Tab-separated table of C-alpha atoms in Angstrom:
chain	number	residue	atom	x	y	z
A	1	MET	CA	216.531	120.355	65.954
A	2	GLU	CA	217.550	120.751	69.721
A	3	LEU	CA	219.191	117.931	71.686
A	4	GLN	CA	215.738	117.703	73.840
A	5	GLN	CA	213.877	117.070	70.382
A	6	TYR	CA	216.254	114.382	69.422
A	7	LEU	CA	216.014	112.793	72.800
A	8	GLN	CA	212.210	112.958	72.171
A	9	ILE	CA	212.419	111.372	68.839
A	10	VAL	CA	214.605	108.508	70.332
A	11	ARG	CA	211.995	108.126	73.022
A	12	ARG	CA	209.058	107.965	70.405
A	13	TYR	CA	210.664	105.655	68.210
A	14	TRP	CA	212.712	103.428	70.612
A	15	ARG	CA	211.097	100.127	69.726
A	16	SER	CA	211.750	100.602	65.656
A	17	THR	CA	215.406	101.984	66.549
A	18	LEU	CA	216.266	99.027	68.690
A	19	ALA	CA	214.552	96.741	65.997
A	20	THR	CA	216.747	98.267	63.243
A	21	VAL	CA	220.313	97.554	65.585
A	22	PHE	CA	219.063	94.202	66.183
A	23	LEU	CA	218.162	93.544	62.292
A	24	CYS	CA	221.737	94.939	61.262
A	25	ILE	CA	223.648	92.867	63.999
A	26	ALA	CA	221.809	89.615	63.082
A	27	LEU	CA	222.584	90.369	59.243
A	28	ALA	CA	226.406	90.867	60.287
A	29	ALA	CA	226.062	87.665	62.149
A	30	GLY	CA	224.623	86.001	59.255
A	31	PHE	CA	227.319	87.374	56.996
A	32	THR	CA	229.946	86.194	59.313
A	33	VAL	CA	228.732	82.724	59.600
A	34	LEU	CA	228.410	82.407	55.629
A	35	GLN	CA	231.760	83.723	54.854
A	36	SER	CA	234.392	81.320	54.120
A	37	PRO	CA	237.552	81.441	56.087
A	38	THR	CA	240.353	83.176	54.474
A	39	TYR	CA	244.104	82.983	55.533
A	40	THR	CA	246.910	85.707	54.688
A	41	ALA	CA	250.483	85.118	54.193
A	42	THR	CA	252.954	87.183	53.458
A	43	SER	CA	256.631	87.423	52.049
A	44	SER	CA	259.165	90.283	51.576
A	45	VAL	CA	261.412	91.099	48.701
A	46	PHE	CA	264.335	93.584	49.008
A	47	ILE	CA	265.285	95.719	46.304
A	48	SER	CA	269.114	96.964	45.820
A	49	VAL	CA	271.050	98.456	43.537
A	50	GLU	CA	274.606	98.091	42.608
A	51	SER	CA	276.490	101.202	43.211
A	52	GLY	CA	279.985	102.637	43.916
A	53	GLY	CA	281.654	103.265	47.240
A	54	THR	CA	281.179	106.734	47.926
A	55	ALA	CA	278.403	108.107	49.954
A	56	GLY	CA	276.998	110.147	47.016
A	57	GLU	CA	276.720	106.970	44.695
A	58	LEU	CA	275.199	105.093	47.727
A	59	SER	CA	272.555	107.715	48.154
A	60	GLN	CA	271.853	107.824	44.263
A	61	GLY	CA	271.629	104.147	44.430
A	62	ALA	CA	269.166	104.072	47.075
A	63	THR	CA	267.160	107.065	45.729
A	64	TYR	CA	267.039	104.853	42.315
A	65	ALA	CA	266.040	101.593	43.864
A	66	GLU	CA	263.027	103.295	45.575
A	67	ARG	CA	262.056	104.446	42.149
A	68	GLN	CA	262.270	101.082	40.967
A	69	VAL	CA	259.934	99.596	43.591
A	70	GLY	CA	256.914	101.158	42.145
A	71	SER	CA	257.615	99.402	38.700
A	72	PHE	CA	258.408	96.083	40.238
A	73	ILE	CA	254.986	96.341	42.103
A	74	SER	CA	253.181	96.395	38.902
A	75	VAL	CA	255.665	93.734	37.556
A	76	ALA	CA	254.410	91.378	40.631
A	77	THR	CA	250.997	90.846	39.155
A	78	SER	CA	251.922	90.503	35.714
A	79	ALA	CA	251.908	87.463	33.512
A	80	MET	CA	255.652	87.447	33.529
A	81	VAL	CA	255.688	86.743	37.183
A	82	LEU	CA	252.362	84.872	37.576
A	83	GLN	CA	252.446	82.583	34.715
A	84	PRO	CA	255.492	80.671	36.077
A	85	VAL	CA	253.741	80.534	39.633
A	86	ILE	CA	250.730	78.891	37.886
A	87	ASP	CA	252.990	76.517	35.973
A	88	GLU	CA	254.961	75.713	39.297
A	89	LEU	CA	251.940	75.014	41.854
A	90	VAL	CA	249.867	73.605	39.050
A	91	LEU	CA	247.059	75.969	39.571
A	92	ASP	CA	243.647	75.980	37.853
A	93	LEU	CA	243.652	79.528	37.658
A	94	SER	CA	244.182	82.351	35.041
A	95	VAL	CA	246.591	84.971	35.459
A	96	LYS	CA	243.907	87.459	36.246
A	97	GLU	CA	242.347	85.227	38.824
A	98	LEU	CA	245.787	84.793	40.744
A	99	ALA	CA	246.467	88.586	40.800
A	100	GLU	CA	243.247	88.914	42.610
A	101	LYS	CA	244.329	86.842	45.432
A	102	LEU	CA	247.401	88.825	45.552
A	103	SER	CA	248.145	92.272	47.365
A	104	VAL	CA	251.507	93.858	46.494
A	105	SER	CA	252.684	96.998	48.461
A	106	SER	CA	255.612	98.749	49.822
A	107	PRO	CA	256.168	100.707	53.118
A	108	SER	CA	256.765	104.291	52.562
A	109	ALA	CA	260.258	105.332	51.859
A	110	THR	CA	261.578	101.695	51.653
A	111	SER	CA	262.940	99.360	48.858
A	112	ILE	CA	260.978	96.449	50.226
A	113	ILE	CA	258.105	94.698	48.406
A	114	LYS	CA	255.508	92.602	50.173
A	115	VAL	CA	253.624	90.108	48.992
A	116	SER	CA	250.587	89.079	50.528
A	117	ALA	CA	248.318	85.917	49.409
A	118	ASP	CA	244.784	85.109	50.393
A	119	ASP	CA	243.453	81.674	50.229
A	120	GLU	CA	240.825	79.552	51.751
A	121	SER	CA	243.920	76.989	52.692
A	122	ALA	CA	246.234	78.232	55.060
A	123	GLN	CA	249.392	75.984	53.442
A	124	ARG	CA	248.222	77.393	49.964
A	125	SER	CA	248.437	81.146	51.032
A	126	ALA	CA	251.808	80.507	52.105
A	127	ASP	CA	253.037	78.763	49.049
A	128	LEU	CA	251.438	81.312	46.869
A	129	ALA	CA	253.345	84.185	48.638
A	130	ASN	CA	256.558	82.359	48.620
A	131	ALA	CA	256.179	81.088	45.047
A	132	VAL	CA	255.293	84.962	43.667
A	133	ALA	CA	258.323	86.230	45.598
A	134	ALA	CA	260.716	83.799	44.000
A	135	SER	CA	259.365	84.586	40.589
A	136	LEU	CA	259.534	88.395	41.380
A	137	GLN	CA	263.074	87.816	42.222
A	138	ARG	CA	263.911	86.051	38.930
A	139	SER	CA	262.149	88.610	36.912
A	140	THR	CA	263.626	91.418	38.608
A	141	GLU	CA	267.337	90.106	37.505
A	142	GLU	CA	265.841	89.657	33.998
A	143	LEU	CA	264.554	92.974	33.545
A	144	ALA	CA	267.479	94.799	35.449
A	145	PRO	CA	269.708	96.586	32.985
A	146	PRO	CA	273.468	95.486	32.911
A	147	GLY	CA	276.256	97.552	34.259
A	148	PRO	CA	279.568	98.419	32.612
A	149	ASP	CA	281.096	95.291	34.289
A	150	GLY	CA	278.298	93.066	32.998
A	151	ASN	CA	276.578	92.571	36.318
A	152	ARG	CA	273.021	93.548	37.056
A	153	LEU	CA	272.513	97.046	38.416
A	154	VAL	CA	269.006	95.869	40.447
A	155	SER	CA	268.950	92.875	42.227
A	156	ALA	CA	266.044	91.528	44.536
A	157	THR	CA	266.489	89.406	47.777
A	158	ILE	CA	263.726	87.539	49.384
A	159	ILE	CA	264.295	88.654	53.315
A	160	ASP	CA	260.973	86.944	54.820
A	161	GLN	CA	259.445	83.509	53.626
A	162	ALA	CA	255.876	83.275	54.131
A	163	VAL	CA	254.698	81.055	57.196
A	164	VAL	CA	251.490	79.118	57.304
A	165	PRO	CA	249.007	81.354	59.193
A	166	GLU	CA	247.614	79.646	62.378
A	167	SER	CA	244.232	81.788	62.370
A	168	PRO	CA	242.287	83.199	59.274
A	169	SER	CA	242.525	86.827	58.540
A	170	ALA	CA	238.725	86.942	57.787
A	171	PRO	CA	235.902	86.966	58.669
A	172	LEU	CA	236.333	89.052	62.088
A	173	PRO	CA	233.176	88.272	63.898
A	174	GLY	CA	233.940	90.856	66.541
A	175	MET	CA	234.592	93.639	64.042
A	176	ASN	CA	231.441	92.550	61.664
A	177	LEU	CA	229.254	92.615	64.675
A	178	ALA	CA	230.332	96.060	65.934
A	179	LEU	CA	230.165	97.500	62.478
A	180	GLY	CA	226.411	95.876	62.257
A	181	GLY	CA	225.452	97.385	65.452
A	182	LEU	CA	227.117	100.735	64.386
A	183	LEU	CA	225.320	100.712	61.093
A	184	GLY	CA	222.014	99.660	62.983
A	185	LEU	CA	222.363	102.727	65.333
A	186	LEU	CA	222.732	105.124	62.439
A	187	LEU	CA	220.041	103.410	60.373
A	188	GLY	CA	217.577	103.195	63.361
A	189	PHE	CA	218.235	107.073	64.340
A	190	GLY	CA	217.842	108.124	60.508
A	191	GLN	CA	214.528	106.261	60.156
A	192	ALA	CA	213.133	107.553	63.483
A	193	VAL	CA	214.222	111.337	62.208
A	194	LEU	CA	212.898	110.747	58.861
A	195	ARG	CA	209.379	109.426	60.388
A	196	THR	CA	209.361	112.561	62.340
A	197	VAL	CA	209.878	114.674	59.419
A	198	LEU	CA	207.347	113.087	57.160
A	199	ASP	CA	204.679	112.607	60.001
A	200	THR	CA	202.253	115.429	59.897
A	201	ARG	CA	199.997	114.327	63.098
A	202	VAL	CA	199.900	116.686	66.023
A	203	ARG	CA	201.281	115.144	69.247
A	204	THR	CA	202.495	117.737	71.411
A	205	THR	CA	201.570	121.104	72.685
A	206	GLU	CA	204.476	122.466	70.630
A	207	ASP	CA	202.553	121.267	67.532
A	208	VAL	CA	199.476	123.034	68.491
A	209	ALA	CA	201.555	126.064	69.142
A	210	ASP	CA	202.692	126.241	65.876
A	211	LEU	CA	199.414	126.332	64.133
A	212	THR	CA	197.551	128.747	66.646
A	213	ASP	CA	198.040	131.410	68.984
A	214	ALA	CA	195.301	130.153	71.192
A	215	PRO	CA	195.978	128.634	74.373
A	216	VAL	CA	196.441	125.038	75.092
A	217	LEU	CA	193.788	124.671	77.843
A	218	ALA	CA	194.603	121.165	79.018
A	219	ALA	CA	196.796	117.961	78.139
A	220	ILE	CA	194.795	114.941	78.814
A	221	GLU	CA	197.129	112.166	79.468
A	222	HIS	CA	196.618	108.638	78.117
A	223	HIS	CA	195.325	106.306	80.851
A	224	GLU	CA	194.257	102.648	80.495
A	225	PRO	CA	191.311	102.644	82.938
A	226	SER	CA	191.233	100.108	85.861
A	227	HIS	CA	187.802	97.787	86.191
A	228	VAL	CA	186.972	100.056	89.006
A	229	ALA	CA	187.173	103.194	87.042
A	230	ASN	CA	185.668	101.717	83.920
A	231	ARG	CA	182.497	100.523	86.204
A	232	ALA	CA	182.063	104.013	87.418
A	233	ALA	CA	182.586	105.630	84.102
A	234	THR	CA	180.173	103.155	82.371
A	235	ALA	CA	177.604	103.716	85.165
A	236	GLY	CA	177.434	107.485	84.819
A	237	GLY	CA	180.437	109.030	82.703
A	238	GLY	CA	182.615	109.152	85.900
A	239	VAL	CA	186.036	110.735	85.405
A	240	GLN	CA	188.860	108.313	86.029
A	241	TRP	CA	191.141	109.444	89.119
A	242	ALA	CA	194.130	109.585	86.885
A	243	SER	CA	192.832	111.738	84.578
A	244	ALA	CA	190.683	113.913	86.906
A	245	GLU	CA	193.739	116.309	87.658
A	246	ALA	CA	193.953	117.122	83.968
A	247	TYR	CA	189.934	117.938	83.884
A	248	ARG	CA	190.281	120.073	87.001
A	249	LYS	CA	193.109	122.125	85.169
A	250	LEU	CA	190.831	122.269	82.125
A	251	ARG	CA	188.186	123.540	84.381
A	252	THR	CA	190.590	126.169	85.665
A	253	SER	CA	191.515	127.245	82.244
A	254	ILE	CA	187.799	127.521	81.207
A	255	GLY	CA	187.265	129.750	83.859
A	256	PHE	CA	189.951	132.331	82.568
A	257	VAL	CA	189.090	132.292	78.913
A	258	GLY	CA	187.047	135.241	77.633
A	259	LEU	CA	187.870	137.423	80.416
A	260	GLY	CA	188.444	141.027	79.495
A	261	GLY	CA	185.508	141.120	76.999
A	262	GLU	CA	181.849	140.438	76.971
A	263	ARG	CA	181.901	136.962	78.511
A	264	ARG	CA	179.073	134.525	77.678
A	265	SER	CA	178.558	131.171	79.524
A	266	SER	CA	178.080	129.104	76.599
A	267	MET	CA	180.912	127.356	74.593
A	268	VAL	CA	180.785	124.576	72.020
A	269	ILE	CA	183.098	121.426	72.385
A	270	THR	CA	184.111	120.214	69.012
A	271	SER	CA	186.999	118.681	67.240
A	272	SER	CA	188.312	118.698	63.699
A	273	VAL	CA	187.746	115.086	62.726
A	274	ASP	CA	185.755	112.024	64.258
A	275	SER	CA	187.006	110.094	67.174
A	276	GLU	CA	189.010	112.764	68.943
A	277	GLY	CA	187.334	112.386	72.214
A	278	LYS	CA	185.075	115.565	72.231
A	279	THR	CA	182.158	113.843	73.727
A	280	GLU	CA	184.211	112.568	76.449
A	281	THR	CA	185.848	115.809	77.095
A	282	ALA	CA	182.448	117.512	77.207
A	283	THR	CA	181.117	115.277	79.744
A	284	ASN	CA	184.024	115.158	81.792
A	285	LEU	CA	184.301	118.787	81.879
A	286	ALA	CA	180.566	119.216	82.702
A	287	ARG	CA	181.027	117.010	85.673
A	288	VAL	CA	184.342	118.578	87.261
A	289	LEU	CA	182.449	121.936	86.673
A	290	ALA	CA	179.396	120.641	88.439
A	291	LEU	CA	181.226	119.065	91.359
A	292	ALA	CA	182.835	122.749	91.898
A	293	GLY	CA	179.517	124.049	92.664
A	294	GLU	CA	178.810	125.534	89.255
A	295	ARG	CA	175.372	125.283	87.802
A	296	VAL	CA	176.029	123.449	84.037
A	297	LEU	CA	174.116	122.461	81.298
A	298	LEU	CA	175.373	119.820	78.916
A	299	ILE	CA	173.653	119.926	75.497
A	300	ASP	CA	174.120	117.269	73.086
A	301	ALA	CA	174.206	119.432	69.928
A	302	ASP	CA	175.576	116.497	67.767
A	303	LEU	CA	172.278	115.922	65.976
A	304	ARG	CA	173.752	113.595	63.529
A	305	ARG	CA	175.583	111.027	65.624
A	306	PRO	CA	174.560	112.035	69.388
A	307	ALA	CA	176.719	110.275	71.871
A	308	VAL	CA	176.004	112.116	75.218
A	309	GLY	CA	172.742	110.030	76.150
A	310	GLU	CA	174.523	106.886	75.341
A	311	ARG	CA	177.443	107.755	77.337
A	312	LEU	CA	175.612	109.040	80.468
A	313	ARG	CA	173.190	106.127	80.323
A	314	ILE	CA	170.185	108.387	80.011
A	315	ASP	CA	166.915	108.456	77.923
A	316	SER	CA	167.978	110.578	74.664
A	317	GLU	CA	164.786	109.850	72.690
A	318	LEU	CA	163.447	113.430	73.263
A	319	GLY	CA	165.784	116.481	73.663
A	320	LEU	CA	167.381	119.471	71.938
A	321	SER	CA	165.867	118.953	68.371
A	322	ASP	CA	162.224	118.533	69.838
A	323	VAL	CA	162.648	121.830	71.797
A	324	LEU	CA	163.756	123.470	68.493
A	325	THR	CA	160.805	122.170	66.640
A	326	GLY	CA	158.348	122.801	69.332
A	327	ARG	CA	157.541	119.289	70.055
A	328	GLY	CA	158.448	119.680	73.789
A	329	SER	CA	159.372	122.405	76.426
A	330	LEU	CA	162.807	122.831	77.512
A	331	HIS	CA	161.906	122.610	80.982
A	332	ASP	CA	160.348	119.096	80.322
A	333	LEU	CA	163.300	117.797	78.497
A	334	ILE	CA	166.260	118.683	80.719
A	335	ILE	CA	167.344	115.870	82.809
A	336	ALA	CA	168.806	116.656	86.223
A	337	MET	CA	172.170	114.782	87.190
A	338	PRO	CA	173.609	114.224	90.459
A	339	PRO	CA	174.989	115.529	92.498
A	340	GLY	CA	172.398	118.287	91.843
A	341	HIS	CA	174.653	120.990	89.765
A	342	LEU	CA	174.619	119.324	86.439
A	343	SER	CA	171.735	119.092	83.848
A	344	VAL	CA	171.610	117.412	80.480
A	345	LEU	CA	169.501	118.111	77.492
A	346	PRO	CA	169.917	115.042	75.046
A	347	ALA	CA	170.091	115.331	71.268
A	348	GLY	CA	166.598	114.012	70.792
A	349	THR	CA	165.173	113.049	67.567
A	350	VAL	CA	167.808	113.089	64.642
A	351	PRO	CA	166.323	115.452	61.927
A	352	PRO	CA	166.928	115.606	58.556
A	353	ASN	CA	168.338	119.252	58.502
A	354	PRO	CA	170.415	119.730	61.438
A	355	SER	CA	172.364	122.552	60.028
A	356	GLU	CA	169.391	124.623	59.482
A	357	LEU	CA	167.831	123.924	63.129
A	358	LEU	CA	171.107	124.934	64.803
A	359	GLY	CA	171.299	127.778	62.903
A	360	SER	CA	167.575	128.658	63.364
A	361	GLU	CA	166.129	131.807	65.636
A	362	ALA	CA	164.837	128.983	67.764
A	363	MET	CA	168.317	127.959	68.592
A	364	GLN	CA	169.398	131.550	69.423
A	365	HIS	CA	166.484	132.048	71.669
A	366	LEU	CA	167.267	128.474	73.492
A	367	LEU	CA	170.678	129.904	74.145
A	368	ALA	CA	169.911	133.122	75.487
A	369	THR	CA	167.562	131.389	77.913
A	370	VAL	CA	169.894	128.847	79.188
A	371	GLU	CA	172.718	131.280	79.425
A	372	ARG	CA	170.623	133.277	81.915
A	373	GLN	CA	170.049	130.045	84.000
A	374	TYR	CA	173.342	128.289	84.178
A	375	ASP	CA	176.853	129.490	84.961
A	376	TYR	CA	178.143	127.283	82.104
A	377	VAL	CA	176.515	125.812	78.865
A	378	LEU	CA	178.362	123.254	77.028
A	379	LEU	CA	177.368	122.247	73.667
A	380	ASP	CA	178.805	118.830	72.411
A	381	ALA	CA	178.871	119.603	68.640
A	382	PRO	CA	179.763	117.607	65.309
A	383	PRO	CA	183.371	117.806	63.972
A	384	LEU	CA	184.316	120.724	62.121
A	385	LEU	CA	185.606	119.313	59.001
A	386	PRO	CA	182.886	116.892	57.814
A	387	VAL	CA	179.921	119.636	58.466
A	388	THR	CA	179.290	122.908	59.360
A	389	ASP	CA	177.182	122.451	62.494
A	390	ALA	CA	180.006	123.449	64.981
A	391	VAL	CA	180.743	126.443	63.069
A	392	ILE	CA	177.304	127.775	63.141
A	393	LEU	CA	177.162	126.884	66.979
A	394	ALA	CA	180.231	128.625	67.873
A	395	ALA	CA	179.368	131.718	65.886
A	396	GLN	CA	176.284	131.809	68.214
A	397	THR	CA	177.858	131.008	71.651
A	398	GLY	CA	180.646	132.539	73.432
A	399	GLY	CA	183.354	130.420	71.354
A	400	ALA	CA	184.690	126.894	70.534
A	401	VAL	CA	186.993	124.469	72.569
A	402	VAL	CA	188.615	121.996	69.877
A	403	VAL	CA	189.858	118.692	71.165
A	404	SER	CA	192.756	117.145	69.379
A	405	ARG	CA	193.718	113.679	69.768
A	406	SER	CA	197.626	113.219	69.971
A	407	GLY	CA	199.116	111.428	67.507
A	408	SER	CA	195.762	111.061	65.464
A	409	VAL	CA	194.725	114.236	63.901
A	410	ARG	CA	197.075	115.747	61.235
A	411	ARG	CA	198.383	119.306	61.300
A	412	GLN	CA	196.733	120.103	58.110
A	413	GLN	CA	193.180	118.815	59.480
A	414	LEU	CA	193.742	120.931	62.616
A	415	ALA	CA	194.784	123.772	60.688
A	416	THR	CA	191.873	123.918	58.264
A	417	ALA	CA	189.229	123.070	61.299
A	418	LEU	CA	190.659	126.478	63.059
A	419	SER	CA	190.566	128.302	59.616
A	420	ALA	CA	186.865	127.397	59.352
A	421	LEU	CA	186.355	128.990	62.831
A	422	GLU	CA	188.266	132.185	61.840
A	423	SER	CA	186.313	132.454	58.732
A	424	ALA	CA	182.917	132.574	60.543
A	425	ASP	CA	184.299	135.070	62.815
A	426	ALA	CA	183.893	132.529	65.992
A	427	THR	CA	185.971	132.746	68.803
A	428	LEU	CA	188.329	130.125	69.458
A	429	LEU	CA	188.832	129.641	73.206
A	430	GLY	CA	191.588	127.049	73.290
A	431	VAL	CA	192.494	123.706	72.226
A	432	VAL	CA	192.512	120.452	74.238
A	433	LEU	CA	195.111	117.887	73.778
A	434	ASN	CA	193.588	114.600	74.175
A	435	ASP	CA	195.156	111.041	74.915
A	436	VAL	CA	198.720	112.432	75.335
A	437	PRO	CA	201.198	109.608	75.949
A	438	SER	CA	202.159	109.499	79.538
A	439	LEU	CA	206.153	110.082	79.289
A	440	ARG	CA	207.092	111.288	82.853
A	441	ALA	CA	207.583	108.891	85.915
A	442	ASP	CA	206.010	111.373	88.263
A	443	SER	CA	202.554	111.355	86.463
A	444	TYR	CA	199.266	110.685	88.150
A	445	GLY	CA	198.857	107.465	86.334
A	446	TYR	CA	201.033	105.446	88.955
A	447	TYR	CA	198.356	106.334	91.578
A	448	THR	CA	195.420	103.549	92.211
A	449	PRO	CA	192.364	104.833	90.715
A	450	THR	CA	189.582	105.274	93.550
A	451	LYS	CA	186.075	104.835	93.228
A	452	VAL	CA	184.694	108.068	91.756
A	453	GLN	CA	181.326	109.349	92.213
A	454	PRO	CA	179.021	109.125	89.083
A	455	VAL	CA	177.382	111.852	87.434
């Protein structure tokens, strides 16, 4: 992934990432509050070796003392050293439990042993460190081998007595919160990347480009309509001002598709699955084409769940199905809509055999007739995956425009829908990405929607 893609991931999942960071910080804070304060006191013991007066003997003695330090570090946590401490301080602890409270170490290349004791009591931590150091001193003298003169070759001297600590060594609130925040950032970003990898929904034009070579004709941004735009759209299927520019771009793109070959004026507007905005796209596209002076016929070819009539608030009791079955004439059932360049043919009576009706010779004859009369014939068809109606229509017209709702349809669903068109030798004119989240500060969404002219 490139840096820009990572930034898009963070921008998409910033809420969950921020929630993860706050959760980890809260857990770190809770752990800090629940943790009992611990005090640490340290004493130091120096190990020396009796040696001769020459430089060589002194050097050998120092080297021998350094080697012995490692042995006495292990001795410091043995029963030989700790049991006398338990008896002296009257501790209700076993040797193993007392050893867990101790930390014995030696700075590199020295003969010094540091004994640190941790305890919830500051005074007791100092008492433990001093008592262990004194017991280690006695044990060292007992374990050291005697020299020729009867004196011990190795001796231990306490050089630093442990003092009562003034502040606890743990917990460290600042460090715990910082670590919680860092862990939250890592987990938050990790879950965002994981969700992106596992998310198979189509969201961007790049996702569409990965599935097909067909162009993305337009990206319709998501827009919460105002009351003014809502009333206008409800009254006659008007286009919201904030989205009108995107539909004008779609109108321009539609004007270029099919150039270079035998161009037909009819096209199917469909989608992969339901609720992707195909009817909204079809009605708004018809409107902007009509406003540009084009003669447009919008046909509700969804004979299963017709929605154009309800959306445009027109009578859809009679329409396409009645024309195809001979119960009505095309001229009588077409409804003219203002401003004068848009005509609508509703779905009409819902038939029991929509697929057969749409693939009939009557449908082919109707398409040939209306293509001669109108500059654009838009057919709002059912989704591609549930039924075959849209595939049948696309094969009889100039092609299909597939509407995909951003963040709704899955990549596999869109790929299967496009494959269905390809298998029927139907032309894919392009894809319209609908309901794209508005992420740019300079998008048209910040303008106040003006009153629009209803269709």
